[in-house]
XYZ file of C-alpha atoms in Angstrom:
401
model
C 37.346 229.434 103.663
C 37.971 228.680 107.351
C 35.764 230.972 109.387
C 36.529 231.990 112.965
C 33.554 230.039 114.297
C 34.642 226.890 112.428
C 38.197 227.305 113.664
C 36.850 227.585 117.204
C 34.874 224.342 116.806
C 37.910 222.498 115.446
C 40.007 223.810 118.300
C 37.464 222.522 120.835
C 37.503 219.121 119.152
C 41.283 219.009 119.443
C 41.789 218.876 115.674
C 43.972 221.971 115.769
C 46.669 222.078 118.417
C 46.944 225.400 120.225
C 50.134 227.325 119.686
C 52.749 226.575 122.323
C 55.081 229.505 122.904
C 58.197 227.370 123.422
C 60.621 230.201 122.826
C 58.687 232.700 124.894
C 59.491 233.088 128.568
C 56.770 231.804 130.842
C 56.170 233.936 133.912
C 56.570 230.806 136.021
C 60.118 230.438 134.731
C 61.109 233.865 136.012
C 59.879 232.908 139.462
C 61.572 229.538 139.221
C 64.865 231.206 138.310
C 64.637 233.302 141.449
C 64.122 230.184 143.564
C 67.181 228.599 141.964
C 69.214 231.745 142.608
C 68.145 231.960 146.271
C 68.300 228.163 146.765
C 64.691 228.085 147.927
C 64.365 224.380 147.175
C 60.972 223.822 148.796
C 59.121 226.577 146.938
C 60.998 225.734 143.755
C 59.891 222.105 143.837
C 56.293 223.109 144.456
C 56.409 225.380 141.423
C 58.011 222.665 139.276
C 55.244 220.273 140.335
C 52.643 222.858 139.307
C 54.329 223.431 135.940
C 54.534 219.708 135.225
C 50.772 219.490 135.621
C 50.310 222.194 132.946
C 50.076 220.546 129.512
C 51.550 223.592 127.769
C 54.392 224.517 130.102
C 55.434 220.863 130.504
C 56.288 220.783 126.764
C 58.921 223.478 127.129
C 62.434 222.020 127.573
C 63.462 225.052 129.618
C 61.241 223.837 132.466
C 63.394 220.739 132.843
C 66.602 222.729 132.564
C 65.488 224.954 135.452
C 64.187 221.983 137.456
C 67.563 220.289 137.004
C 69.369 223.425 138.179
C 67.179 223.437 141.284
C 68.048 219.805 142.036
C 71.743 220.487 141.468
C 71.492 223.254 144.065
C 69.801 220.834 146.481
C 72.433 218.180 145.833
C 75.312 220.623 146.250
C 73.872 221.867 149.546
C 73.788 218.357 151.017
C 77.229 217.645 149.600
C 78.610 220.706 151.337
C 77.103 219.619 154.662
C 78.816 216.292 154.235
C 82.119 218.000 153.467
C 81.789 220.197 156.570
C 80.858 217.164 158.726
C 77.422 218.619 159.381
C 74.155 216.725 159.662
C 72.814 216.111 156.184
C 69.821 214.499 154.490
C 71.118 211.361 152.797
C 67.722 210.450 151.384
C 67.309 213.914 149.930
C 70.828 213.824 148.534
C 70.257 210.653 146.529
C 66.716 211.591 145.484
C 68.104 214.799 144.007
C 70.570 212.727 141.966
C 67.668 210.747 140.529
C 65.782 213.952 139.737
C 68.850 215.448 138.030
C 68.893 212.503 135.633
C 65.143 212.535 135.059
C 64.973 216.247 134.244
C 68.104 216.193 132.098
C 66.890 213.262 130.005
C 63.413 214.762 129.695
C 64.857 218.081 128.470
C 67.065 216.229 126.021
C 64.166 214.184 124.717
C 62.148 217.290 123.883
C 65.087 219.101 122.303
C 66.052 216.109 120.177
C 62.492 215.651 118.911
C 61.904 219.311 118.047
C 65.351 220.747 117.299
C 67.353 218.118 115.447
C 70.241 220.524 114.837
C 70.711 220.979 118.577
C 70.324 217.285 119.442
C 73.974 216.197 119.295
C 75.202 219.365 120.990
C 72.671 218.926 123.804
C 73.488 215.258 124.286
C 77.230 215.911 124.349
C 76.777 218.586 126.976
C 74.461 216.443 129.079
C 76.716 213.401 128.823
C 79.627 215.316 130.310
C 77.340 216.803 132.956
C 75.720 213.536 134.080
C 78.915 211.518 134.096
C 79.929 212.841 137.499
C 76.521 212.000 139.012
C 76.204 208.534 137.503
C 78.095 206.576 140.244
C 75.751 208.035 142.853
C 72.821 206.217 141.275
C 74.414 202.961 142.399
C 75.444 204.337 145.782
C 71.959 205.676 146.323
C 70.442 202.329 145.484
C 72.669 200.632 148.066
C 71.698 203.251 150.656
C 67.993 202.657 150.058
C 68.511 198.867 150.194
C 70.129 199.209 153.633
C 67.201 201.324 154.791
C 64.621 198.984 153.249
C 63.246 201.714 150.992
C 62.605 199.215 148.255
C 60.815 201.345 145.650
C 63.470 204.060 145.817
C 66.242 201.474 145.575
C 64.721 199.877 142.488
C 64.242 203.273 140.852
C 67.933 204.183 141.168
C 69.271 200.765 140.213
C 66.933 200.626 137.209
C 68.104 204.021 136.038
C 71.726 202.950 136.556
C 71.171 199.847 134.387
C 69.027 201.436 131.691
C 71.500 204.263 131.091
C 74.410 201.827 130.897
C 72.529 199.626 128.453
C 71.834 202.576 126.186
C 74.456 204.403 124.146
C 74.381 207.356 126.489
C 77.915 206.891 127.779
C 79.167 205.480 124.512
C 82.811 204.450 124.611
C 82.814 203.859 128.365
C 80.913 200.582 128.502
C 83.738 198.662 130.156
C 83.696 201.063 133.078
C 79.921 200.894 133.413
C 79.402 197.138 132.992
C 81.367 196.043 136.069
C 78.544 196.738 138.556
C 75.567 196.006 136.352
C 74.934 192.406 137.505
C 74.984 193.465 141.164
C 72.691 196.421 140.407
C 70.318 194.041 138.612
C 70.312 191.677 141.580
C 69.530 194.490 144.019
C 66.751 195.678 141.714
C 65.336 192.143 141.745
C 65.526 191.996 145.546
C 63.862 195.403 145.871
C 60.994 194.438 143.585
C 60.414 191.229 145.509
C 60.490 192.908 148.912
C 57.982 195.525 147.746
C 55.790 192.694 146.370
C 56.213 194.017 142.849
C 56.591 190.445 141.665
C 56.219 191.117 137.945
C 59.252 193.419 137.849
C 61.429 190.844 139.615
C 62.170 189.477 136.136
C 62.953 192.703 134.268
C 66.733 192.185 134.552
C 66.631 188.424 135.179
C 69.557 187.301 133.009
C 71.712 190.189 134.191
C 70.937 189.485 137.857
C 71.841 185.815 137.405
C 75.213 186.951 136.066
C 76.055 188.142 139.594
C 77.788 184.897 140.556
C 78.014 185.793 144.254
C 74.220 186.106 144.444
C 73.138 183.569 141.826
C 71.518 181.276 144.385
C 69.569 184.137 145.928
C 68.451 185.334 142.500
C 66.957 181.897 141.788
C 65.174 182.036 145.133
C 63.693 185.460 144.401
C 62.512 184.272 140.993
C 60.887 181.190 142.481
C 59.112 183.111 145.217
C 58.008 185.759 142.712
C 56.354 183.081 140.567
C 54.646 181.846 143.705
C 53.497 185.407 144.476
C 52.144 185.723 140.927
C 50.394 182.350 141.336
C 52.132 181.152 138.204
C 52.167 177.478 139.126
C 53.786 176.203 135.935
C 56.787 178.523 136.179
C 56.915 178.096 139.963
C 57.422 174.339 139.632
C 59.797 174.817 136.705
C 61.846 177.254 138.793
C 61.904 174.844 141.739
C 63.246 172.064 139.548
C 65.823 174.388 138.039
C 66.974 175.536 141.453
C 67.203 171.970 142.681
C 69.548 171.186 139.822
C 71.594 174.406 139.650
C 71.634 176.020 143.086
C 73.888 175.181 146.003
C 70.879 175.992 148.216
C 69.149 172.821 147.078
C 67.267 172.324 150.370
C 65.280 175.514 149.741
C 64.054 174.257 146.382
C 63.623 170.628 147.403
C 61.493 171.356 150.474
C 59.112 173.537 148.464
C 58.923 171.100 145.578
C 58.240 168.240 147.991
C 55.485 170.261 149.666
C 53.959 171.154 146.294
C 53.875 167.519 145.152
C 52.397 166.483 148.483
C 49.767 169.224 148.520
C 48.712 168.326 144.979
C 48.661 164.634 145.913
C 51.334 163.696 143.380
C 52.752 161.144 145.785
C 54.267 158.790 143.229
C 56.118 161.648 141.571
C 57.310 162.799 144.985
C 58.423 159.258 145.843
C 60.516 159.050 142.662
C 62.056 162.455 143.300
C 63.033 161.530 146.859
C 64.349 158.165 145.790
C 66.602 159.685 143.120
C 68.032 162.191 145.583
C 68.589 159.607 148.318
C 70.621 157.596 145.844
C 73.047 160.531 145.809
C 72.815 161.369 149.516
C 71.488 158.339 151.411
C 71.800 159.950 154.861
C 70.309 163.335 154.004
C 67.727 163.966 156.738
C 65.541 166.205 154.598
C 65.253 163.620 151.804
C 64.625 160.816 154.292
C 61.908 162.766 156.096
C 60.221 163.702 152.819
C 60.137 160.017 151.880
C 58.686 159.118 155.269
C 55.870 161.622 154.679
C 55.238 160.334 151.150
C 55.088 156.689 152.239
C 52.669 157.638 155.005
C 50.421 159.442 152.506
C 50.585 156.390 150.246
C 49.467 154.346 153.292
C 52.479 152.087 152.894
C 52.864 151.920 156.657
C 55.455 149.144 156.896
C 57.756 150.894 154.426
C 57.118 154.174 156.201
C 58.123 152.667 159.551
C 61.275 151.208 158.010
C 62.218 154.552 156.432
C 61.470 156.401 159.672
C 63.678 154.034 161.670
C 66.413 154.650 159.102
C 66.044 158.377 159.724
C 66.134 157.904 163.502
C 69.419 156.050 163.102
C 70.758 159.301 161.646
C 68.980 161.609 164.105
C 67.490 159.892 167.154
C 66.000 163.178 168.421
C 63.715 163.774 165.459
C 60.310 164.053 167.171
C 58.349 164.456 163.928
C 59.687 161.120 162.738
C 58.636 159.528 166.017
C 55.132 160.831 165.393
C 54.999 159.166 161.978
C 56.103 155.822 163.450
C 53.488 156.056 166.192
C 50.747 157.029 163.757
C 51.694 154.212 161.373
C 51.370 151.601 164.116
C 48.131 153.204 165.302
C 46.637 153.204 161.788
C 47.727 149.603 161.254
C 45.919 148.663 164.452
C 42.749 150.596 163.589
C 42.708 149.176 160.059
C 43.234 145.618 161.256
C 40.618 145.948 163.981
C 38.047 147.184 161.470
C 38.293 143.854 159.592
C 37.367 141.799 162.659
C 33.847 140.766 163.550
C 33.399 141.070 167.341
C 33.074 137.652 168.979
C 34.371 137.671 172.591
C 33.993 133.896 172.933
C 36.060 133.118 169.853
C 39.647 132.059 170.457
C 40.625 133.332 166.999
C 39.023 136.723 167.690
C 40.898 137.038 170.990
C 44.148 136.185 169.204
C 43.535 138.833 166.524
C 42.596 141.453 169.112
C 45.810 140.741 170.969
C 47.665 141.526 167.754
C 45.760 144.822 167.535
C 46.658 145.686 171.133
C 50.301 144.929 170.362
C 50.175 147.461 167.544
C 48.640 150.034 169.899
C 51.281 149.312 172.537
C 54.001 149.799 169.927
C 52.467 153.100 168.795
C 51.988 154.473 172.314
C 55.560 155.527 173.318
C 56.141 157.306 170.015
C 52.907 159.267 170.261
C 53.544 160.049 173.925
C 56.965 161.357 173.048
C 55.369 163.673 170.501
C 52.720 164.720 173.061
C 55.407 165.611 175.595
C 57.280 167.670 173.004
C 54.163 169.389 171.628
C 51.525 169.413 174.391
C 49.447 172.070 172.642
C 49.270 170.190 169.355
C 46.281 168.171 170.557
C 44.785 167.713 167.105
C 47.591 165.305 166.282
C 47.891 163.168 169.407
C 44.675 163.392 171.436
C 42.391 161.068 169.435
C 45.005 158.344 168.777
C 46.125 158.239 172.430
C 42.546 158.233 173.675
C 41.772 155.221 171.479
C 44.991 153.456 172.568
C 44.435 154.039 176.312
C 40.811 152.954 176.039
C 41.673 149.781 174.098
C 44.454 148.880 176.515
C 42.248 149.670 179.516
C 44.748 152.232 180.871
C 42.316 154.046 183.147
C 44.821 156.360 184.840
C 46.318 157.562 181.594
C 42.847 157.956 180.122
C 41.763 160.101 183.046
C 44.861 162.281 182.777
C 44.207 162.730 179.095
C 40.669 163.951 179.780
C 41.783 166.582 182.285
């Protein structure tokens, strides 16, 4: 026999669930009804928040019915201001739309799980009710995108997509599907901008179906992988974008940088070479190959490639820097192989060759110095060495100022 004391112990252990008076009227509901009737939205929302925190009251579907009625009142009030050309709260208007859906679906979920006989009737009623608010989920998302309220935008677009993907508006799929790819793209953009990189991919295939924004979708995916530090998928996404996107420069430049930073110079060389075969005068591909050849210390080939690039764009200062540095490194490397012997005719001949290399490097490095005077880490040491070796006292003094 179950004694009162034993029942009490079981209740404390959570083995017997306390009775929840679902059909009874909570005193909070009476107060909430009055707030709905008087359109006291602020106090009503505070009370709803309090009720939601109560584990017993929050299981009563009537709470969500009343909360929805409160949000409908709030939405209607802003709608009326708009109709009367009065100042209205656009953010509040669209947030109330989101709340209307949340409370309606929550109420329906409880009813359907506890009162199966009422499930279809409730859903039919709610479907007709929500249908008129559904387009405002999309409009609200666009509004929040324009105002850079990324989390709010994603919330509305996600709800817009999830409802359409369900059977909620069964029989009207054709009407709903038309904006889904764009909604998915904006959700992706919102997640990226709010640094919620993981959720960038939640509607990936649908977002890529937005043909007008396909290239941007691939960019967001790539940068999200980078944000997640998922190197394997980052590189895979770069290669995909290079092959499929019309914004190939975005993907190429990042892939080239990745290969360079990871010292995969041969792989980078092959990539550049294959692309230059398709576009021989593409400045980005040419410059990337110049950088790769320099890193491979193939200075003669680097100089040749750089001169090829200058024939396309004679004002490219960065390319001038590579030519100057190649000639400088050739001179330093060659000089390091010589054994000093001032009386030797052969030594003097070799040193003259070194000085010729320095002389050749000088105008290119000076051009870079003039363009980037504050970038001393790149030009100061090479020019100092060149001026000293060529005995250019005046230039050396000016450099030391």
